[in-house]
XYZ file of C-alpha atoms in Angstrom:
723
model
C 111.611 -23.711 26.792
C 108.615 -25.333 25.142
C 107.335 -23.779 21.995
C 103.535 -23.758 22.338
C 103.083 -22.774 18.705
C 104.786 -25.785 17.150
C 104.918 -29.447 18.077
C 108.285 -30.672 19.568
C 110.628 -33.407 18.278
C 109.805 -32.948 14.658
C 112.162 -32.149 11.871
C 109.550 -29.942 10.262
C 108.168 -27.552 12.908
C 104.418 -26.946 12.343
C 101.917 -24.636 14.155
C 100.017 -26.035 17.138
C 96.578 -24.692 16.302
C 94.922 -25.996 19.437
C 97.418 -24.194 21.667
C 97.026 -20.950 19.694
C 93.227 -21.087 19.971
C 93.439 -21.724 23.689
C 95.806 -18.734 24.158
C 93.522 -16.349 22.243
C 90.437 -17.441 24.172
C 92.117 -17.116 27.550
C 93.576 -13.709 26.664
C 90.225 -12.285 25.552
C 88.511 -13.609 28.632
C 91.179 -12.065 30.830
C 90.732 -8.683 29.151
C 86.957 -8.873 29.559
C 87.290 -9.771 33.240
C 89.654 -6.879 33.912
C 87.359 -4.442 32.002
C 84.340 -5.692 33.945
C 86.131 -5.153 37.254
C 87.272 -1.674 36.200
C 83.765 -0.705 35.083
C 82.319 -1.898 38.384
C 84.911 0.129 40.292
C 84.166 3.199 38.133
C 80.418 2.929 38.779
C 80.960 2.383 42.468
C 83.118 5.521 42.649
C 80.673 7.818 40.845
C 77.682 6.319 42.634
C 78.706 8.519 45.535
C 77.863 11.642 43.439
C 74.471 10.492 42.247
C 71.655 12.950 42.989
C 67.938 12.673 42.391
C 64.864 14.853 42.472
C 65.191 18.625 42.801
C 68.923 18.443 43.483
C 69.456 16.695 40.146
C 67.426 19.342 38.311
C 69.484 22.095 39.934
C 72.733 20.312 39.099
C 71.727 19.833 35.466
C 70.705 23.479 35.183
C 74.008 24.756 36.610
C 75.993 22.363 34.427
C 74.234 23.423 31.222
C 74.455 27.083 32.165
C 78.200 26.802 32.701
C 78.681 24.968 29.411
C 76.583 27.360 27.361
C 77.936 30.381 29.203
C 81.534 29.383 28.528
C 80.804 28.755 24.876
C 78.881 32.038 24.628
C 81.672 34.039 26.226
C 84.187 32.485 23.847
C 82.071 33.388 20.814
C 81.363 36.908 22.034
C 85.043 37.462 22.831
C 85.954 36.340 19.326
C 83.593 38.903 17.807
C 84.504 41.705 20.227
C 88.276 41.693 19.909
C 88.022 45.032 18.003
C 86.814 46.610 21.263
C 90.104 45.757 22.935
C 91.947 47.258 19.951
C 90.472 50.636 20.931
C 92.487 50.600 24.139
C 95.798 50.480 22.250
C 95.566 54.203 21.479
C 98.136 55.782 23.846
C 95.917 58.876 24.166
C 92.782 56.995 25.235
C 92.909 58.569 28.683
C 93.351 62.174 27.583
C 91.068 62.073 24.556
C 91.981 63.785 21.321
C 95.193 65.733 21.159
C 93.510 68.327 18.929
C 91.840 71.447 20.296
C 89.735 73.185 17.660
C 87.617 76.342 17.700
C 84.977 76.303 14.968
C 83.531 79.197 12.980
C 80.448 79.057 10.775
C 80.453 80.004 7.103
C 80.135 83.692 8.060
C 83.018 83.695 10.574
C 81.002 83.508 13.816
C 82.272 81.205 16.584
C 79.920 78.260 17.043
C 81.712 75.862 19.366
C 84.814 73.926 20.290
C 85.950 70.331 20.196
C 88.941 68.477 21.561
C 88.283 67.848 25.223
C 91.489 67.288 27.205
C 91.760 65.347 30.452
C 92.503 67.857 33.197
C 93.507 67.662 36.860
C 92.587 71.314 37.386
C 90.128 70.188 40.061
C 91.437 67.042 41.786
C 88.919 64.502 43.018
C 89.758 65.436 46.610
C 88.569 69.012 45.951
C 85.286 68.015 44.317
C 82.595 68.370 46.996
C 81.568 65.180 48.720
C 77.894 66.020 48.128
C 78.428 65.919 44.332
C 80.228 62.574 44.496
C 77.473 61.098 46.670
C 74.686 62.544 44.513
C 76.318 61.102 41.386
C 76.772 57.659 42.894
C 73.270 57.618 44.413
C 71.766 58.395 41.011
C 74.088 56.637 38.564
C 75.753 53.744 40.435
C 75.206 53.167 44.174
C 77.374 50.052 44.293
C 80.275 51.600 42.381
C 82.912 50.754 45.006
C 81.556 47.212 45.462
C 81.281 45.782 41.921
C 83.947 44.753 39.406
C 82.755 47.009 36.582
C 79.427 45.254 35.943
C 76.837 45.739 38.667
C 74.862 42.501 38.421
C 72.750 43.293 41.490
C 72.038 46.839 40.314
C 71.141 45.649 36.825
C 68.736 43.098 38.244
C 67.143 45.709 40.476
C 66.727 48.052 37.497
C 65.081 45.291 35.438
C 62.601 44.578 38.225
C 61.799 48.275 38.715
C 61.362 48.837 34.978
C 59.078 45.806 34.740
C 56.926 47.139 37.596
C 56.684 50.585 36.024
C 56.175 49.205 32.488
C 58.761 51.740 31.292
C 62.454 52.510 31.676
C 62.837 54.325 35.006
C 66.288 53.013 35.970
C 69.360 52.343 33.855
C 71.323 49.120 34.107
C 74.763 50.421 33.118
C 77.350 50.873 35.808
C 79.359 54.072 36.086
C 82.360 52.220 34.621
C 80.294 51.116 31.628
C 79.178 54.686 31.032
C 82.798 55.843 31.143
C 83.765 53.123 28.641
C 81.116 54.467 26.285
C 82.304 58.053 26.731
C 85.969 57.158 26.172
C 85.822 54.607 23.383
C 82.359 54.164 21.872
C 79.512 56.052 20.258
C 75.988 56.367 21.665
C 74.570 53.958 19.097
C 71.908 51.777 20.679
C 72.820 48.269 19.569
C 73.649 44.911 21.122
C 77.143 45.024 19.612
C 77.921 48.333 21.325
C 76.566 47.016 24.631
C 78.806 43.941 24.486
C 81.843 46.071 23.716
C 80.888 48.359 26.575
C 80.943 45.399 29.003
C 84.391 44.232 27.911
C 85.836 47.736 28.000
C 84.386 48.262 31.490
C 86.191 45.159 32.705
C 89.384 46.415 31.043
C 89.076 49.795 32.773
C 88.568 48.139 36.154
C 91.722 46.105 35.589
C 93.873 49.101 34.645
C 92.551 51.940 36.807
C 91.660 52.422 40.434
C 88.097 53.216 41.438
C 89.051 56.828 42.198
C 90.669 57.245 38.784
C 87.556 55.875 37.089
C 85.328 58.226 39.083
C 87.541 61.229 38.258
C 87.546 60.413 34.543
C 83.776 60.029 34.565
C 83.248 63.403 36.240
C 85.644 65.059 33.764
C 84.440 63.494 30.499
C 80.629 63.327 30.703
C 78.606 65.670 28.486
C 76.437 67.906 30.694
C 74.691 70.158 28.189
C 75.345 73.683 26.983
C 78.381 72.462 25.061
C 80.142 71.622 28.349
C 82.032 68.446 29.245
C 82.821 67.656 32.854
C 81.521 68.969 36.166
C 83.948 71.912 36.386
C 82.912 73.353 32.997
C 79.240 72.669 33.733
C 79.453 74.381 37.122
C 81.017 77.457 35.534
C 78.337 77.467 32.824
C 75.250 76.957 35.016
C 76.299 78.603 38.298
C 79.153 80.935 37.349
C 81.549 79.400 39.880
C 83.982 76.544 40.353
C 82.663 73.123 41.225
C 84.683 73.428 44.461
C 82.173 75.983 45.742
C 78.797 74.398 44.924
C 76.227 73.495 47.572
C 73.936 70.467 47.866
C 71.163 71.888 45.659
C 73.650 72.737 42.899
C 75.309 69.333 43.206
C 71.905 67.675 42.760
C 71.339 69.704 39.567
C 74.663 68.540 38.104
C 74.127 64.907 39.132
C 70.753 64.960 37.426
C 72.280 66.006 34.097
C 74.263 62.814 33.474
C 71.193 60.912 32.269
C 69.801 63.472 29.774
C 71.614 66.828 29.768
C 69.353 68.472 27.197
C 66.104 67.362 28.803
C 67.125 68.413 32.321
C 69.152 71.554 31.503
C 68.119 74.110 34.167
C 68.349 77.183 31.924
C 66.155 75.775 29.138
C 63.878 73.298 30.980
C 63.551 74.631 34.558
C 60.460 72.563 35.415
C 61.995 69.246 34.367
C 65.279 70.234 35.982
C 63.583 70.967 39.325
C 61.762 67.624 39.260
C 65.000 65.821 38.402
C 66.840 67.622 41.223
C 64.225 66.453 43.743
C 64.628 62.915 42.433
C 68.400 63.094 42.982
C 67.851 64.314 46.533
C 65.470 61.403 47.123
C 68.115 59.053 45.720
C 70.583 60.336 48.325
C 68.130 59.408 51.069
C 67.203 56.015 49.531
C 70.880 55.085 49.165
C 71.511 55.916 52.823
C 74.079 58.612 52.002
C 72.056 61.388 53.671
C 68.926 61.789 55.764
C 65.716 63.540 54.773
C 66.507 66.269 57.244
C 69.845 66.936 55.567
C 68.324 67.325 52.077
C 65.236 69.267 53.237
C 66.903 72.676 52.933
C 68.079 71.871 49.394
C 64.492 71.013 48.409
C 63.251 74.396 49.646
C 66.131 76.506 48.291
C 66.615 75.746 44.614
C 69.964 76.317 42.907
C 70.383 79.761 41.358
C 71.115 79.452 37.652
C 73.152 82.088 35.831
C 70.783 84.092 33.641
C 72.435 83.699 30.276
C 71.046 83.317 26.783
C 71.497 79.767 25.675
C 74.267 79.489 23.103
C 73.225 77.466 20.103
C 75.755 74.825 19.073
C 75.298 72.610 15.981
C 76.713 69.595 17.812
C 76.140 66.890 15.199
C 77.869 69.006 12.564
C 80.770 69.838 14.893
C 81.343 66.185 15.768
C 81.679 65.362 12.068
C 83.756 68.473 11.320
C 86.123 67.588 14.191
C 86.741 64.211 12.586
C 87.440 66.017 9.305
C 90.012 68.257 11.032
C 91.790 65.231 12.493
C 91.856 63.578 9.064
C 93.229 66.685 7.343
C 95.860 67.476 9.991
C 97.047 63.986 10.876
C 100.847 64.016 11.020
C 101.093 67.780 10.329
C 102.221 68.745 13.835
C 99.478 71.353 14.386
C 97.026 70.679 17.213
C 95.512 73.975 18.382
C 93.485 75.250 15.447
C 90.693 77.546 14.340
C 88.495 76.056 11.625
C 86.218 77.970 9.288
C 83.433 75.587 8.332
C 80.629 75.377 5.799
C 77.742 75.148 8.269
C 74.885 77.619 7.849
C 73.440 78.086 11.353
C 70.046 79.530 10.256
C 69.588 76.568 7.898
C 70.702 74.172 10.654
C 68.090 75.572 13.031
C 65.469 75.389 10.281
C 66.235 71.730 9.621
C 66.050 70.821 13.303
C 62.718 72.609 13.631
C 61.321 70.815 10.574
C 62.373 67.445 12.017
C 60.832 68.309 15.406
C 57.579 69.290 13.702
C 57.522 66.007 11.819
C 57.758 64.025 15.052
C 54.828 65.993 16.431
C 52.733 64.933 13.440
C 53.499 62.350 10.746
C 56.474 60.498 12.284
C 54.603 59.841 15.525
C 51.892 57.914 13.700
C 54.418 56.176 11.476
C 56.120 54.734 14.606
C 59.479 56.241 13.621
C 61.699 57.238 16.533
C 64.719 58.756 14.750
C 65.571 60.832 11.711
C 68.476 62.471 9.933
C 68.761 65.307 7.445
C 71.799 66.327 5.413
C 71.864 69.379 3.155
C 74.780 70.546 1.029
C 75.589 72.776 -1.915
C 75.940 71.108 -5.288
C 79.742 71.149 -4.866
C 79.564 69.133 -1.594
C 79.820 72.006 0.929
C 77.761 70.664 3.841
C 75.398 73.298 5.249
C 73.282 71.159 7.605
C 73.695 67.911 9.525
C 70.876 66.669 11.746
C 72.084 63.374 13.183
C 69.075 62.571 15.380
C 66.185 63.978 17.378
C 68.165 65.072 20.435
C 71.946 65.354 20.789
C 71.670 65.415 24.568
C 69.831 62.100 24.528
C 72.074 60.402 21.967
C 75.310 61.666 20.425
C 75.314 58.901 17.780
C 75.389 60.710 14.433
C 72.945 58.854 12.216
C 73.662 61.196 9.318
C 77.359 60.316 9.088
C 77.729 56.948 10.840
C 74.369 55.241 10.414
C 74.324 52.548 7.735
C 70.757 52.155 6.454
C 69.239 50.510 3.387
C 68.401 53.183 0.774
C 65.668 51.112 -0.855
C 64.414 52.527 -4.150
C 66.364 55.760 -3.679
C 69.294 53.649 -4.942
C 67.688 53.192 -8.378
C 69.102 56.378 -9.993
C 72.540 54.735 -9.883
C 71.077 51.776 -11.778
C 69.456 53.991 -14.405
C 72.649 56.030 -14.840
C 74.580 52.823 -15.570
C 71.909 51.847 -18.096
C 72.110 55.261 -19.778
C 75.904 54.911 -19.981
C 75.358 51.565 -21.714
C 73.239 53.203 -24.424
C 69.761 52.429 -23.079
C 67.470 55.425 -23.597
C 64.719 56.510 -21.162
C 61.970 56.040 -23.752
C 62.806 52.361 -24.220
C 59.929 50.069 -23.261
C 60.312 47.243 -20.727
C 57.635 44.831 -19.479
C 56.807 44.722 -15.769
C 57.815 41.073 -15.447
C 59.929 39.648 -12.635
C 63.397 38.497 -13.779
C 65.236 35.675 -12.023
C 68.615 35.839 -10.312
C 69.531 32.456 -8.879
C 66.528 31.384 -6.813
C 65.324 34.962 -6.246
C 62.811 37.092 -8.124
C 61.718 40.632 -7.221
C 58.197 41.961 -6.767
C 56.883 45.517 -6.714
C 55.742 47.527 -3.704
C 52.597 45.881 -2.413
C 53.519 42.563 -4.062
C 53.071 41.124 -7.515
C 53.789 42.412 -11.014
C 51.467 43.941 -13.604
C 52.969 42.504 -16.773
C 52.340 45.865 -18.479
C 54.953 47.367 -20.784
C 56.187 50.873 -19.903
C 58.999 53.284 -20.665
C 61.921 53.744 -18.311
C 60.584 57.256 -17.603
C 57.450 55.717 -16.118
C 59.346 52.895 -14.406
C 61.506 55.437 -12.583
C 58.565 57.688 -11.685
C 56.454 54.796 -10.364
C 59.493 53.101 -8.735
C 58.956 49.729 -10.423
C 61.268 47.167 -8.818
C 61.198 44.503 -11.516
C 62.488 46.787 -14.261
C 65.281 48.192 -12.079
C 66.481 44.653 -11.338
C 66.213 43.728 -15.030
C 68.387 46.721 -15.957
C 71.028 45.791 -13.370
C 71.222 42.287 -14.842
C 71.281 43.526 -18.439
C 74.040 46.124 -17.989
C 75.972 43.947 -15.539
C 76.125 44.190 -11.767
C 79.903 44.540 -11.895
C 79.546 47.700 -13.977
C 76.892 49.011 -11.581
C 79.118 48.275 -8.593
C 82.034 50.066 -10.263
C 79.923 53.194 -10.814
C 78.549 53.169 -7.274
C 82.028 52.885 -5.773
C 83.231 55.663 -8.078
C 80.445 57.859 -6.715
C 81.589 57.145 -3.166
C 79.255 54.436 -1.836
C 81.976 51.924 -1.030
C 79.812 49.900 1.377
C 77.568 48.564 -1.418
C 77.956 44.850 -2.191
C 77.199 42.814 -5.292
C 73.961 40.902 -4.725
C 70.950 39.880 -6.767
C 68.837 42.598 -5.137
C 71.469 45.351 -5.131
C 69.342 47.404 -7.565
C 66.741 47.713 -4.784
C 69.203 49.199 -2.296
C 69.836 46.237 -0.009
C 73.248 47.468 1.279
C 73.588 49.980 4.090
C 74.771 53.502 3.213
C 75.324 56.618 5.330
C 72.864 59.453 4.604
C 75.689 61.940 4.024
C 77.285 59.675 1.409
C 73.951 58.981 -0.286
C 73.192 62.704 -0.434
C 76.644 63.357 -1.897
C 75.881 60.718 -4.516
C 72.920 62.815 -5.694
C 75.225 65.871 -5.664
C 77.078 64.132 -8.509
C 73.857 64.456 -10.534
C 73.309 68.062 -9.442
C 76.861 69.038 -10.453
C 76.592 67.594 -13.941
C 78.633 64.445 -13.305
C 81.579 65.680 -11.218
C 83.164 63.701 -8.383
C 81.626 65.183 -5.238
C 82.881 64.437 -1.749
C 81.106 66.127 1.171
C 83.319 68.604 3.010
C 82.867 70.806 6.060
C 86.249 72.547 6.474
C 87.101 75.579 4.335
C 90.189 76.828 6.149
C 92.371 75.983 9.159
C 94.587 78.447 11.023
C 97.092 77.771 13.789
C 97.792 79.823 16.920
C 100.008 82.180 14.877
C 97.057 82.909 12.576
C 98.844 81.143 9.739
C 96.750 79.286 7.185
C 97.777 75.633 7.513
C 94.992 74.329 5.280
C 92.858 75.936 2.608
C 90.430 73.905 0.576
C 90.719 76.282 -2.351
C 94.516 76.048 -2.262
C 95.130 72.451 -1.198
C 92.364 70.441 -2.847
C 92.220 69.620 -6.565
C 89.244 70.615 -8.686
C 86.593 67.856 -8.843
C 87.077 65.493 -11.754
C 84.383 64.822 -14.357
C 83.538 61.165 -13.703
C 80.396 60.888 -15.862
C 79.496 62.444 -19.192
C 77.401 65.541 -18.673
C 74.890 64.483 -21.329
C 74.276 61.192 -19.483
C 73.664 63.082 -16.231
C 71.303 65.481 -18.001
C 69.317 62.521 -19.313
C 69.117 61.023 -15.826
C 67.926 64.341 -14.375
C 65.002 64.409 -16.802
C 63.991 61.028 -15.390
C 64.343 62.211 -11.776
C 62.100 65.176 -12.564
C 59.306 62.744 -13.490
C 59.496 61.240 -9.980
C 58.439 64.603 -8.523
C 56.013 65.745 -11.215
C 54.303 62.431 -11.998
C 55.442 59.782 -9.537
C 56.096 58.747 -5.950
C 57.839 61.997 -4.938
C 54.957 64.370 -5.695
C 54.960 65.664 -2.096
C 58.424 67.160 -2.684
C 57.327 69.422 -5.517
C 58.230 73.124 -5.136
C 56.187 75.921 -6.680
C 59.077 78.335 -7.263
C 61.894 76.189 -8.697
C 62.485 72.823 -10.311
C 62.955 69.972 -7.843
C 64.084 66.440 -8.647
C 64.766 63.399 -6.493
C 63.873 59.848 -5.564
C 61.888 58.190 -2.805
C 63.109 55.075 -1.032
C 61.447 52.503 1.226
C 63.223 49.401 2.519
C 61.429 46.178 3.380
C 59.433 46.257 6.570
C 59.348 49.246 6.218
C 62.462 49.911 8.284
C 63.901 52.891 6.390
C 62.134 55.625 4.409
C 63.998 58.219 2.344
C 63.732 61.133 0.016
C 66.936 62.411 -1.579
C 66.731 65.216 -4.099
C 68.031 68.585 -5.216
C 67.376 71.954 -6.772
C 69.959 74.016 -8.611
C 71.248 75.244 -5.224
C 70.887 72.566 -2.537
C 71.100 68.764 -2.377
C 69.207 67.333 0.607
C 68.578 63.840 1.958
C 65.973 62.944 4.596
C 65.778 59.584 6.412
C 63.366 58.223 9.031
C 63.557 54.929 10.918
C 64.373 53.263 14.264
C 67.781 52.618 15.807
C 66.912 49.005 16.578
C 65.848 48.398 12.951
C 62.306 47.641 14.050
C 59.529 48.075 11.520
C 57.515 51.249 11.261
C 53.770 51.344 10.704
C 52.535 49.436 7.673
C 52.115 51.674 4.641
C 54.852 54.136 5.668
C 56.857 55.162 2.602
C 59.437 57.712 1.635
C 56.838 59.505 -0.450
C 54.453 59.850 2.508
C 56.915 60.728 5.317
C 60.328 61.866 4.043
C 59.258 63.761 0.923
C 56.943 66.209 2.796
C 59.715 66.953 5.318
C 62.138 67.527 2.421
C 59.598 69.924 0.868
C 59.140 71.900 4.106
C 62.873 72.342 4.564
C 63.688 73.189 0.943
C 60.763 75.595 0.600
C 62.135 77.691 3.481
C 65.857 77.180 2.760
C 65.859 79.110 -0.520
C 65.988 82.804 0.370
C 66.352 84.028 -3.201
C 64.872 83.207 -6.579
C 68.345 83.428 -8.089
C 68.690 79.638 -8.189
C 71.018 77.996 -10.737
C 69.621 75.759 -13.433
C 69.675 71.970 -12.946
C 71.766 70.283 -15.666
C 69.471 69.073 -18.438
C 66.308 70.797 -17.174
C 64.744 74.155 -18.080
C 64.216 76.900 -15.534
C 61.001 76.887 -13.576
C 58.400 79.368 -14.981
C 58.520 81.362 -11.734
C 62.290 81.713 -12.089
C 61.892 82.881 -15.682
C 59.418 85.539 -14.532
C 61.750 86.651 -11.728
C 64.707 86.971 -14.079
C 62.623 89.022 -16.489
C 61.534 91.304 -13.635
C 65.124 91.820 -12.470
C 66.178 92.516 -16.044
C 63.576 95.277 -16.317
C 64.715 96.814 -13.015
C 68.310 96.825 -14.175
C 67.255 98.512 -17.403
C 65.542 101.307 -15.469
C 68.137 101.445 -12.682
C 71.583 100.705 -14.183
C 73.216 100.600 -10.739
C 70.848 97.940 -9.369
C 72.529 94.645 -8.571
C 76.020 95.531 -9.756
C 77.771 97.064 -12.704
C 81.113 98.723 -13.245
C 80.168 101.873 -11.326
C 77.348 100.498 -9.252
C 78.921 101.722 -6.058
C 78.829 105.295 -7.351
C 75.180 105.201 -8.385
C 72.004 105.108 -6.332
C 68.612 103.785 -7.506
C 65.886 106.439 -7.688
C 63.673 104.623 -5.194
C 66.484 104.439 -2.672
C 67.315 108.130 -3.181
C 63.668 109.088 -2.635
C 63.430 107.001 0.551
C 66.579 108.529 2.030
C 65.344 112.012 1.163
C 62.090 111.417 3.036
C 63.975 110.032 6.030
C 66.242 113.104 6.110
C 63.216 115.415 6.073
C 61.680 113.565 9.045
C 64.882 113.823 11.049
C 65.051 117.584 10.442
C 61.496 118.042 11.693
C 62.045 115.836 14.776
C 63.206 118.676 17.132
C 59.937 120.527 16.504
C 57.877 117.640 17.867
C 56.332 118.038 21.347
C 57.651 115.416 23.751
C 55.367 114.437 26.650
C 58.087 112.885 28.801
C 61.584 114.101 27.947
C 63.140 111.505 30.265
C 61.719 108.647 28.138
C 61.158 110.077 24.664
C 64.185 112.277 24.085
C 65.689 112.353 20.587
C 69.295 112.552 19.626
C 68.782 116.117 18.285
C 67.023 117.339 21.474
C 68.356 115.470 24.521
C 66.750 116.104 27.912
C 68.363 118.676 30.193
C 69.550 117.268 33.486
C 68.772 119.581 36.451
C 70.478 119.707 39.755
């Protein structure tokens, strides 16, 4: 075989360069020719799929939508894996295994929690008219969609756009069940995405009938009732098996807003809602107008009962506390004595309602929360929103909102611990942290030197940031976590309250100041008893005494600074005329959150206003203008006695001094007044005189002439019945 690389017949074989060059050239040309043929074949093949004009635009749109949609679903799924984790609870279908009856601080029953899944009324025995009314109003295509009603959602969007308001909801019945079983009522995009995934999961694991049965059993329908059977017993005094069309329409109308449409408290709105449900039955084709006509004329008869007040937001939180305390203890049916003070709870709700009728309406705030507790952390009031029936999301315990300048007392406490005194002078000059520098409310800095007393009272941002940098943000973070605000992060602007905190935790943080520096954790359960009436938990017995986490003298110094906020600074609207009040205003950027958190010697209270979607309120809205007046209205009415303890580090209010002097004089004249070793055996002269006069009147009562003995008879001279 000829060697084309070397020349033949030579002793020394050398490379044939001409042959090598020819081989390379021919090889490259052959490769190019084959590539050219392949490319031509490729183009000829795909030429068949070439589109132009409108068809090309449609193809491009679908292609991009599929690409972006796939990528979007992958990203959303990555972020929403925690939603699927919720389904791993083996009791997800039956709800909590605990069943708890709650008592208020005085021993009165106030409600129950721990709803169990029950087959007491099978779906087959629930009247067909109730099922149809529910589907016609909540989800007409329930048996046709896969958990997400795309057609129904589109129809709702169109109808809402035409009406320029929300008149139809877009959530399917399965989505609503997913929210009831696994999620809170928080209005956020994250919750909505989780709701969609959980709805798909439910559709994959349950039949349509099982989903419908769970929905009818687990929905909140007002009056403290969950499920159609309990609601039927509450509103009509009979089983859901026996209701008629008019009564079914009432129940179906409650799913959307049980408080607003409750027939015993809002009969006008309930009647209008019932007529709407009946119209929905006709529009959906489930019934004819003739069939619903009688129900329109003959309204459902509601049981005449006094509405039972239930502090629902407090009970939701207290139920979580019970589960935490009794986890792994083997006790599930319990009676809990709580710390809630129902009169104070009603007062707080009324104050919040009044605020939305006046100031909050103009401030463009749509939600609020109020937490009030004793100085030892015993929670007396929780208002988690405007209307529990509309939204069960507890903003007081679960909402994470920026505290703004109401965070500054933690900064000043850390500075005091470091040896910085309140009378030290600092200039109002913006410090620098990385590429960031703070400015004061309204923008800019004054450059004026002032004491820390004034800086706290006027809520100067620059000086608070300077202090956090001087004492060290790590030390500040350590103190804040020790107080209980574990969600706070280390940032340049942490001194201005840039991390979200729950109102109940923030209020408990101020309780540390009110208690003189003790570790305060909010609590709502005093005692738990099982079905045998045995005490299985007692706070007094089972919880350790609160530890002293800050020096009392440092707390006393801080309290003198907080007093200046109310007497000379941004919290002037919170000032009380009968006792000393201290606290701090807070306004986050936007403004999106406005606060006032403060205390007297008896109560520690925090008030927050804002919007669930974090939208901005009206320009100029501040904690001093909105939250502080509400705090004042509540605290002014909450104190029923002048016997209010002294705030650590502050003198008694002059009115309290006068009251104590007056009581001292009464005790001097009446030794048995207000106590004493033998107080029970003695009677004040004024009381003795009053009882003597009352006895004299009762003795003379039989001598009085009675015009109508059948109506005005006395116990001493009852009327004589004649045959």
